[in-house]
Coordinates of C-alpha atoms in Angstrom, one line a residue:
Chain A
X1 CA 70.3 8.7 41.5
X2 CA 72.5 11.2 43.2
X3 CA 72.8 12.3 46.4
X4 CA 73.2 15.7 45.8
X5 CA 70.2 17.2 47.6
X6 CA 68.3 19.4 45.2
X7 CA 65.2 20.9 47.2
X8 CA 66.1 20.7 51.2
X9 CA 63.8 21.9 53.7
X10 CA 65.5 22.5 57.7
X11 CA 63.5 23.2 60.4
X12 CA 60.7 24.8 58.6
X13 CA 57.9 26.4 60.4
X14 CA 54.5 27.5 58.8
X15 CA 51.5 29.9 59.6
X16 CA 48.3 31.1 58.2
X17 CA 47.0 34.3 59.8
X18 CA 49.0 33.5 62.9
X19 CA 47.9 29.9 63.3
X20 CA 50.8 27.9 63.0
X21 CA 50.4 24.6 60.4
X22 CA 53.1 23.0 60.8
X23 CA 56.6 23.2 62.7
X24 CA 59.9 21.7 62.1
X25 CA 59.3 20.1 59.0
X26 CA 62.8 18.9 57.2
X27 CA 62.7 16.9 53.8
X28 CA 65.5 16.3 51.4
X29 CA 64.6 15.2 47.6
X30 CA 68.2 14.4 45.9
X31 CA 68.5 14.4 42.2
X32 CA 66.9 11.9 40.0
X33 CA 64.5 10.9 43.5
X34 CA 60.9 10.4 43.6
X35 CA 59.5 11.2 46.7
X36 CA 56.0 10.6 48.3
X37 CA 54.2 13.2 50.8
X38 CA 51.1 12.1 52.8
X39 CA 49.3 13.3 55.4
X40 CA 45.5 14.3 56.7
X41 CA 43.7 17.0 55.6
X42 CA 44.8 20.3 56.1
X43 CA 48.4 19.2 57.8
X44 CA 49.6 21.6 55.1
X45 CA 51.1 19.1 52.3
X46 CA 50.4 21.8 49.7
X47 CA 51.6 24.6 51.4
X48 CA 55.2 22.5 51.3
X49 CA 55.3 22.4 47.6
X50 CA 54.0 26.1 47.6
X51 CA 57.2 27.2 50.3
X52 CA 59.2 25.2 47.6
X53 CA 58.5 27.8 45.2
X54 CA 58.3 30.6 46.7
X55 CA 54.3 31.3 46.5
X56 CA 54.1 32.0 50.2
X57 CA 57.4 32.0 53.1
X58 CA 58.1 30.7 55.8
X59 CA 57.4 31.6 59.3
X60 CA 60.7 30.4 60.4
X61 CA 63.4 27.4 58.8
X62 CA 65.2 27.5 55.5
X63 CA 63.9 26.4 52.1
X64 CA 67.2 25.6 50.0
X65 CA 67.1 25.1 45.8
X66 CA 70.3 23.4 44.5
X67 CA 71.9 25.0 48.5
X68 CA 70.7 28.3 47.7
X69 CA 67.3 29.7 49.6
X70 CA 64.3 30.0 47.8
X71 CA 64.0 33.7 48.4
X72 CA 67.4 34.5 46.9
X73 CA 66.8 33.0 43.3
X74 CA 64.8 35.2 40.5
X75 CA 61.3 34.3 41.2
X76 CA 60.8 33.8 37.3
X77 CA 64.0 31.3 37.2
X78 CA 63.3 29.0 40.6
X79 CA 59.9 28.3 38.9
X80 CA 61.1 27.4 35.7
X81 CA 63.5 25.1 37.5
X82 CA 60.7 23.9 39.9
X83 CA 57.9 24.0 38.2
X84 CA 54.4 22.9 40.7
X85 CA 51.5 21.5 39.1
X86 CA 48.5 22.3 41.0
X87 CA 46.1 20.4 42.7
X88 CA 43.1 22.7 39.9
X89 CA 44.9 21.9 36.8
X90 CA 44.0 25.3 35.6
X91 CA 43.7 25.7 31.7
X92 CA 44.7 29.2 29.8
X93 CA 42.3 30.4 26.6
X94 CA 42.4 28.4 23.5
X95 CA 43.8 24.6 22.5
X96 CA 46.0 22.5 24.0
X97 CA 49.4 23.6 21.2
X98 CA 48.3 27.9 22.8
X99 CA 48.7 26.4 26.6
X100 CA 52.2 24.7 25.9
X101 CA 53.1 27.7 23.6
X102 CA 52.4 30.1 26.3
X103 CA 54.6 28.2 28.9
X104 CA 57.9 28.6 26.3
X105 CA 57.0 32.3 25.6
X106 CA 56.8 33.3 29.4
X107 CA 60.5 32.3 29.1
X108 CA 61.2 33.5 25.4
X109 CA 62.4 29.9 24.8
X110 CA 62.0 28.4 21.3
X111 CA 60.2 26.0 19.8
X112 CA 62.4 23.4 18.9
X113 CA 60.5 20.7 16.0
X114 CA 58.7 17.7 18.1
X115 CA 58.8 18.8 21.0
X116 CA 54.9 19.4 22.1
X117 CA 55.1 15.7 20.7
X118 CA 57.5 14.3 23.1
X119 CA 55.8 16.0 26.2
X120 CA 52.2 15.0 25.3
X121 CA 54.0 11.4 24.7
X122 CA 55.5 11.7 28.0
X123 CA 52.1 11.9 29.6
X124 CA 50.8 9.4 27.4
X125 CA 48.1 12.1 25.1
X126 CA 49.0 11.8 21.4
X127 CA 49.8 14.4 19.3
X128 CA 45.8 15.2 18.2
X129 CA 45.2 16.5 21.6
X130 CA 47.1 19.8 20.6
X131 CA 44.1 21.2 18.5
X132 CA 41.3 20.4 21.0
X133 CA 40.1 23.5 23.2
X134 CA 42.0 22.9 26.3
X135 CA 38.7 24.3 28.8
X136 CA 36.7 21.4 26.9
X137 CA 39.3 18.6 27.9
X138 CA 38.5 16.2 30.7
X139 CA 40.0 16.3 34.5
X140 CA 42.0 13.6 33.7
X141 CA 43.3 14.8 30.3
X142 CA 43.7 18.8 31.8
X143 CA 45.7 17.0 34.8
X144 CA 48.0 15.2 31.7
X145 CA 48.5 18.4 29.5
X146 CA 49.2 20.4 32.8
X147 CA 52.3 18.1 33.0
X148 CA 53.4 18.5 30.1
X149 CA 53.3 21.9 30.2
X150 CA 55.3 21.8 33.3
X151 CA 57.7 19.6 31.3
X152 CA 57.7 21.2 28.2
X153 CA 60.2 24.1 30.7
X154 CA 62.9 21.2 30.6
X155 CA 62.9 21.8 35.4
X156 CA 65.0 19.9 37.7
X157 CA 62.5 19.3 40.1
X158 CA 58.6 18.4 39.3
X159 CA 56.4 19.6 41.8
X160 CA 52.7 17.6 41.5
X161 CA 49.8 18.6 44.6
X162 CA 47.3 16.2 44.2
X163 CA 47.5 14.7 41.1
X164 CA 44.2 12.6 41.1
X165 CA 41.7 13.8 44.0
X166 CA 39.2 15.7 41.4
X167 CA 39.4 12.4 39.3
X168 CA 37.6 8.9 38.9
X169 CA 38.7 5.7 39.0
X170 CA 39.4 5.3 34.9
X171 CA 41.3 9.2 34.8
X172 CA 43.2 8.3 38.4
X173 CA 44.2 5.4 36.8
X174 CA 45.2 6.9 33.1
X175 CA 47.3 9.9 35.2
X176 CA 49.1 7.1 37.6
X177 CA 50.2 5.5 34.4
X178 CA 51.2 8.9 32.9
X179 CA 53.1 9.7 35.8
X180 CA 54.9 6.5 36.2
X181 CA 56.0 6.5 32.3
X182 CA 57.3 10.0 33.2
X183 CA 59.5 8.8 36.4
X184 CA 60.4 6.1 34.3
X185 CA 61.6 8.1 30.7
X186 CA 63.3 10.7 32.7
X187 CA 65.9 11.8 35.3
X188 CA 63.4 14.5 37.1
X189 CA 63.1 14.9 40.6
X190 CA 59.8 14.4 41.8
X191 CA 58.0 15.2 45.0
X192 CA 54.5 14.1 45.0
X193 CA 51.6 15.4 47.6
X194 CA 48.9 13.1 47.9
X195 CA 46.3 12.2 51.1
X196 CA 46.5 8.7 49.3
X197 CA 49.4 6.2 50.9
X198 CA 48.8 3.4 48.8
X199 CA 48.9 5.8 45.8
X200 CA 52.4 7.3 47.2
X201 CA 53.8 4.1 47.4
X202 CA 53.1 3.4 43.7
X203 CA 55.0 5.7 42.8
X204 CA 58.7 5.6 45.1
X205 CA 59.5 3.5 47.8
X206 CA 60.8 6.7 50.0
X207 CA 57.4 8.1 51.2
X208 CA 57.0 10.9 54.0
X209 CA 54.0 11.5 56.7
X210 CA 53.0 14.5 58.3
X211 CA 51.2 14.4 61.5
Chain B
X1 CA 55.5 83.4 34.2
X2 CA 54.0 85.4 37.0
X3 CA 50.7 84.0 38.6
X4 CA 48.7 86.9 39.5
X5 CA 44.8 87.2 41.3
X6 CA 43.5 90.4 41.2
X7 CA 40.3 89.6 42.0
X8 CA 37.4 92.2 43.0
X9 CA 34.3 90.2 44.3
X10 CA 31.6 93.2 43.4
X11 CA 33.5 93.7 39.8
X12 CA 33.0 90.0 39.4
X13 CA 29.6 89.9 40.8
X14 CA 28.6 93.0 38.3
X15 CA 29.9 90.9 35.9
X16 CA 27.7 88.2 36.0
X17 CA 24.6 87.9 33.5
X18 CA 22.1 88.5 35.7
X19 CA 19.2 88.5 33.8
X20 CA 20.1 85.0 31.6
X21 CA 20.8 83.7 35.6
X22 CA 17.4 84.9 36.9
X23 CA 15.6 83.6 33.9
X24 CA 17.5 79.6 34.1
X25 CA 16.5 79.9 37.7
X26 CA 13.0 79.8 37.2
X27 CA 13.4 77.5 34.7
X28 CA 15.8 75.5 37.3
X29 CA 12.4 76.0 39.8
X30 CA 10.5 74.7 37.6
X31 CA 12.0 71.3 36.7
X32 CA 11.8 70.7 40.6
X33 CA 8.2 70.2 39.8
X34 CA 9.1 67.0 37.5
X35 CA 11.7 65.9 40.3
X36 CA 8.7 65.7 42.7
X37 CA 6.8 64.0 40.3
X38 CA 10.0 61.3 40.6
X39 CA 10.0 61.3 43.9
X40 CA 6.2 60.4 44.4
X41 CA 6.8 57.3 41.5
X42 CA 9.6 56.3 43.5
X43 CA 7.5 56.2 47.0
X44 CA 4.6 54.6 45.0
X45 CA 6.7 52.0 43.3
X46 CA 8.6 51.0 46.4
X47 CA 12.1 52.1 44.8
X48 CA 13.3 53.4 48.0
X49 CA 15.6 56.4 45.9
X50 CA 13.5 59.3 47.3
X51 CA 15.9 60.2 49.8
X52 CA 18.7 60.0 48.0
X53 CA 17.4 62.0 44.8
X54 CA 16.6 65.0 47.0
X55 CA 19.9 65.3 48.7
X56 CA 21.8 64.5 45.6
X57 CA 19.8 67.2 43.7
X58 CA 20.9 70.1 46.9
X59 CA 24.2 68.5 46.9
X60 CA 24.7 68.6 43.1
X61 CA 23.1 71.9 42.6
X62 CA 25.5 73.5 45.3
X63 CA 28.4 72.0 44.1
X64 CA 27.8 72.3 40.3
X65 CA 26.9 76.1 40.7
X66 CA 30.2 76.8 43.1
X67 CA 32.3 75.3 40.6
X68 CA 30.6 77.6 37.5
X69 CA 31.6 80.4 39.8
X70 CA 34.9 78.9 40.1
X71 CA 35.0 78.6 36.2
X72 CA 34.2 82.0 35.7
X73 CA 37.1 83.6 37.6
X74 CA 39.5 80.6 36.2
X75 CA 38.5 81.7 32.1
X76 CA 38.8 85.1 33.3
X77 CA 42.1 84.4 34.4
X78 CA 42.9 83.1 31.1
X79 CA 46.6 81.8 32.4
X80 CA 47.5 77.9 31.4
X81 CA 49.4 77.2 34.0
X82 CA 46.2 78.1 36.4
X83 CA 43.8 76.1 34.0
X84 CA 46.1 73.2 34.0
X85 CA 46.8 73.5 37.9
X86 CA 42.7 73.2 38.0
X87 CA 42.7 70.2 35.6
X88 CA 45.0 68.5 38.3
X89 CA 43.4 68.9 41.4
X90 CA 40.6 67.3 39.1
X91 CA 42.5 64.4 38.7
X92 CA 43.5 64.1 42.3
X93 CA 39.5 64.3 43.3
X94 CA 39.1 61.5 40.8
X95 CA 41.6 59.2 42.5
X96 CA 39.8 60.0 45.4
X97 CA 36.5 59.3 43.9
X98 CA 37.7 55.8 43.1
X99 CA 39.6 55.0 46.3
X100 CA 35.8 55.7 47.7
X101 CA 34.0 53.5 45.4
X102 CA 36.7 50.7 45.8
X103 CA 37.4 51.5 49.5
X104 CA 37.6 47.6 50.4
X105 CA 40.8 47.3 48.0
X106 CA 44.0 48.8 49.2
X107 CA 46.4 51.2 46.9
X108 CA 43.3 52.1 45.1
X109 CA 44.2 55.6 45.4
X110 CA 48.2 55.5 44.8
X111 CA 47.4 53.3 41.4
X112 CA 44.6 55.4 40.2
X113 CA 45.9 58.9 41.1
X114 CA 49.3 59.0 38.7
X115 CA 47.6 56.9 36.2
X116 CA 44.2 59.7 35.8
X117 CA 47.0 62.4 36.6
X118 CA 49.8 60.9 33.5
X119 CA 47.1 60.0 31.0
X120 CA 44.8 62.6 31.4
X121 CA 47.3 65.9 32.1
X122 CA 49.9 64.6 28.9
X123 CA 47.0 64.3 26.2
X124 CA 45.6 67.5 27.2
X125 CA 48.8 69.3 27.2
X126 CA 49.2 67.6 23.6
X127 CA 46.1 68.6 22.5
X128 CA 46.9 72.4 23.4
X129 CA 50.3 72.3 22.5
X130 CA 49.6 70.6 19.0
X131 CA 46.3 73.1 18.5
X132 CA 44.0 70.5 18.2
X133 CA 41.7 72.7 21.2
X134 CA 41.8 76.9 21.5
X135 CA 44.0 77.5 24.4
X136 CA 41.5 79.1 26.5
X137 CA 39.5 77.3 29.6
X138 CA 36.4 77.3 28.3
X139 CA 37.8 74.6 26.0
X140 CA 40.1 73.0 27.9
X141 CA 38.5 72.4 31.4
X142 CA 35.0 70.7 30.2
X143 CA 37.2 68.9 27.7
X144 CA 40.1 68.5 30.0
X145 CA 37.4 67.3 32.9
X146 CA 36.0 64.6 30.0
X147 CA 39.4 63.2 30.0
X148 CA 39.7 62.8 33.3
X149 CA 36.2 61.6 34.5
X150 CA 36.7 59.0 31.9
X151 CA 40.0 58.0 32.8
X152 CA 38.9 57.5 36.7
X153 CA 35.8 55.1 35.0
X154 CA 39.0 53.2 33.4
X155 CA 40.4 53.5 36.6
X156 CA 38.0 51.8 38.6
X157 CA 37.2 49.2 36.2
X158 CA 40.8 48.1 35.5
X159 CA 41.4 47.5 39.7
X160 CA 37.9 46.2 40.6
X161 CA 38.6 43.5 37.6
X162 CA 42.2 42.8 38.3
X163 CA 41.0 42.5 42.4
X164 CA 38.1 40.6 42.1
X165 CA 39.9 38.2 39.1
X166 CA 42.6 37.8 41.7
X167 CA 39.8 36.9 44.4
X168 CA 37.8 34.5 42.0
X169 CA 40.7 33.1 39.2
X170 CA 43.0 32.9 41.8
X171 CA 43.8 29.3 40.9
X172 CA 44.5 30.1 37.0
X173 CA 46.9 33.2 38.6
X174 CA 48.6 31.1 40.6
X175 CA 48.8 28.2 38.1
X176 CA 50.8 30.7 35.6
X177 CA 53.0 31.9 38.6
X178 CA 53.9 28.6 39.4
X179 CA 55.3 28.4 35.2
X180 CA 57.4 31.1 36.1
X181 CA 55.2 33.6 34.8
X182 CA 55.7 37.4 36.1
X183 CA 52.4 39.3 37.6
X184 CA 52.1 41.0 34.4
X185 CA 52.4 37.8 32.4
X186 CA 50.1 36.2 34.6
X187 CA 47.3 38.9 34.3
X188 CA 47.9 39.8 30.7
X189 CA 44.5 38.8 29.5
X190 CA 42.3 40.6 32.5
X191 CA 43.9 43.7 31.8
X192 CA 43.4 43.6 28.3
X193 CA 39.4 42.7 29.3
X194 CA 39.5 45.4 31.4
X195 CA 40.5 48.0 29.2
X196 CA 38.5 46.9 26.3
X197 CA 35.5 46.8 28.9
X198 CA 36.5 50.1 29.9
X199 CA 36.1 51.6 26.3
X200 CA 33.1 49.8 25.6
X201 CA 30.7 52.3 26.2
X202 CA 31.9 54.9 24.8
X203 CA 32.9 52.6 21.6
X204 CA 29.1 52.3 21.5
X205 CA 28.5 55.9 21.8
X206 CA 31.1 56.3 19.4
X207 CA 29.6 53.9 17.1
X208 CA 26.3 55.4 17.4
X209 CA 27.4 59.1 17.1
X210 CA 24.5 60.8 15.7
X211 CA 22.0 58.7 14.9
X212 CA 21.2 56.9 18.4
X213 CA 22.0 60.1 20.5
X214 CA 23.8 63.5 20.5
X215 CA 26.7 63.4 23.0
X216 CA 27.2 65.7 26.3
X217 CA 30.1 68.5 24.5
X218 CA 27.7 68.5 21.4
X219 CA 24.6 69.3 22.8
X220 CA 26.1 71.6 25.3
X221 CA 27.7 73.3 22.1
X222 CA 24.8 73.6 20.5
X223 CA 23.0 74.7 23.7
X224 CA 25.9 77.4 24.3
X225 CA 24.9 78.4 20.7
X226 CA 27.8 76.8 18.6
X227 CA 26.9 75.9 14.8
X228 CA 26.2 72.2 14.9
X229 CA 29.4 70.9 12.1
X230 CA 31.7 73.1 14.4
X231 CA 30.2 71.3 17.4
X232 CA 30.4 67.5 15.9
X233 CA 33.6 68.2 14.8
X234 CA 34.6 68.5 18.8
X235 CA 33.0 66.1 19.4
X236 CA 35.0 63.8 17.9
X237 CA 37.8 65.6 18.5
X238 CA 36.9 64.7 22.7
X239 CA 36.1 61.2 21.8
X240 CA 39.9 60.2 20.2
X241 CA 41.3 62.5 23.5
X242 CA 39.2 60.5 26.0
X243 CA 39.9 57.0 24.2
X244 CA 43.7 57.8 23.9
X245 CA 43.9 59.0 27.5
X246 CA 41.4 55.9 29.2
X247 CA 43.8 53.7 27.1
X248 CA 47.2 55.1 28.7
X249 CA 45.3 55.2 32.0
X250 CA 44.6 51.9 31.6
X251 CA 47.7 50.4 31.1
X252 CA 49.5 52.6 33.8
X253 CA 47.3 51.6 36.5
X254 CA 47.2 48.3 35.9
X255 CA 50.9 47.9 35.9
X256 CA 50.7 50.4 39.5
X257 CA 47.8 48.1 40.7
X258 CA 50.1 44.8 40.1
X259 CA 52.6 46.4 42.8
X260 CA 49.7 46.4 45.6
X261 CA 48.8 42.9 44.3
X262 CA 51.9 40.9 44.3
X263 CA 55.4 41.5 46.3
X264 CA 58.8 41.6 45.1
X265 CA 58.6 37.7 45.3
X266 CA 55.8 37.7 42.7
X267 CA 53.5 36.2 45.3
X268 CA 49.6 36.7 45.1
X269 CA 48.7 39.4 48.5
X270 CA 44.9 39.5 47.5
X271 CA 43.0 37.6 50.1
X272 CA 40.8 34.3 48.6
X273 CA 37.5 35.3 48.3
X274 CA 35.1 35.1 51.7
X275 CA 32.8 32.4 51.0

């Protein structure tokens, strides 16, 4: 792990219709760190991870990919980099092969041989998942091919809201795993958002609390 | 080309087939009688349309019998530029029309009014310049005000999906966003539903052309005392222009709608839905 600091946050301030959810919020997640973000309901954990991309701006502060702000990269390119799974793994039309295929032709990247393979490994699914009807899959499952979606764009930084709060026990427990093999096999940055401590602390030692 | 109006209100009123008028009138009175009979279901059966059936029915007749007396000194004026001038100001009333029916979206009207005005204006002109329709009015405003009345339907479906999809999907749009995918990219598939929904019905009438029912220019041909082949043959002629022009009005407006719906930052401006 570096410590070149590849998603900053200084002094950030956020509102929603002029209510103010947070102020003076700072984070740092260098490259190759997994960090941890908890907090109570409605402290505004998700909006974080949506200022990160650029889905809503801030009130006030600086949001800074790889030193730059937010607002100045190509929309298109700082989510490719920085790609947030949401806390709804939402599915697109048809199987699990048309959801991955969709996230490379949004970017016109090829298909290089294996590669649904590797993600689908990554997050633990084998490779017969990528002719089942993604709508028909399981919360658990959905949660797992959303990440490999997000993977399959080759980003920096891995965004993940929630990972497990739709899920029980036995698909919390098959996404931790899939998560952790994913820290483990790969030099992503990851910033996790979950209302679960003990669950942030399975997963990095460096975990952050909003009030 | 000069525009001139040399227009003599008693030449035009001597003009006017009085007697054909005076006869339809009664005719006119007469099918009041059947509207009353409407009325009195609607009272009995609770429908509560009573009201509106008798002002719509003053309303309509006014305004449909102004703009047959506007028709008349338009063909008589037999000038393209005025007929086409008339076709626009069409266009502009439909935007309006669906900025009323969709009054709680904003930009309904700057979406729908160049996407009508595009679409329906450039396949008319087509159509005239290519000779597919006479270049005279009483061809090219009723077919010319087909266009456009189905081009505003197009209109209002394409925004009310794309709004309410944004309102009720706004999850999957915002999942797609967050893969880097551009508004279009990200709302690909409900403008495609919209505009196939759009064309449905008159796919259906299409479909059906003949056997389930004998379309609005057809009859009206046939009414207006047109041979029946020349007639059907305008009749498809209309359906290809109105399928051709919903199709481009589709695809304009959606692309004009995505503007009010997400800024330059590609982030989602349509409010979650109220629960």
């Amino acid at each position: 792990m570096s410590t070149i600091s590849l998603l900053e946050f200084k002094n950030v301030a956020m509102a929603y219709d002029g209510i103010i959810v947070f102020e003076n919020f700072n984070l740092k997640l260098l490259n190759g760190e997994t960090v941890g973000l908890t907090g109570p309901s409605g402290c505004g954990k998700s909006t974080v991870l949506r200022l990160a991309v650029d889905l809503v701006s801030p009130v006030s502060g600086e949001v800074l990919f790889k030193s730059q702000p937010v607002n100045e990269w190509e929309p298109t390119e700082l989510r490719r980099r920085m790609v947030l799974v949401p806390q709804e793994a939402s599915m697109f039309t048809g199987t699990v092969e048309d959801n991955l295929k969709w996230a490379l032709d949004i970017h016109k990247m090829d298909y290089r041989e294996g590669e649904f393979e590797r993600v689908l490994k990554d997050v633990l699914l084998d490779i017969e998942y990528l002719g089942k009807v993604a709508a028909n899959l399981s919360g658990g499952q959905k949660q797992r091919v959303a990440i490999a979606r997000a993977l399959l764009l080759k980003p920096d930084v891995l965004l993940l809201d929630e990972p497990t709060s739709a899920l029980d026990m036995e698909a919390t427990l098959a996404v931790e795993e899939a998560i952790n093999n994913l820290i483990k096999v790969s030099d992503l940055s990851v910033l996790i958002v979950t209302h679960n401590k003990e669950q942030a602390r399975r997963f990095t030692s460096r975990v952050i609390e909003m009030e | 080309m000069m525009l001139q109006f040399d227009f003599n209100l008693l030449e035009f009123l001597n003009g006017l087939p009085w007697d054909r008028i005076s006869e339809t009138s009664w005719r006119y009175i007469t099918a009041l009688f059947l509207l009353a009979a409407l009325i009195l279901v609607s009272r009995w059966q609770g429908l509560g349309i009573g009201n509106k059936l008798v002002v719509g029915t003053i309303r309509g007749t006014i305004q449909i019998l102004i703009m047959a007396l506007f028709l008349v000194s338009i063909f008589a004026l037999e000038n393209l530029i005025i007929i086409f001038i008339v076709l626009t100001f069409m266009g502009v009333f439909a935007a309006h029309t669906v900025r009323s029916n969709l009054d709680h979206i904003p930009g309904a009207m700057s979406a729908s009014l160049p996407g009508i005005l595009i679409a329906g204006l450039s396949v008319m002109f087509i159509s005239v310049l290519l000779g597919i329709i006479p270049v005279i009015g009483e061809y090219i405003i009723p077919m010319g005000g087909m266009v456009i009345g189905n081009s505003m339907t197009m209109s209002s479906l394409v925004i009310d999906r794309m709004w309410s999809n944004a309102q009720k999907q706004r999850s999957l749009i915002e999942t797609a966003l967050s893969l880097g995918a551009n508004p279009t990219q990200a709302n690909e598939l409900t403008i495609r539903e919209a505009i196939r929904a759009g064309l449905l019905p008159n796919l259906n009438r299409y479909a059906s052309l003949g056997i389930v029912s004998i379309p609005g220019l057809m009859s009206g041909m046939i009414i207006g005392g047109e041979h029946p082949i020349v007639a059907a043959f305008y009749q498809v002629i209309v359906f290809i222009m109105i399928f051709l022009a919903a199709t481009i009005c589709g695809f304009i407006i959606s692309r004009m709608f995505l503007r009010k719906m997400f800024n330059e930052r590609y982030q989602l401006l349509v409010p979650p839905l109220q629960k």
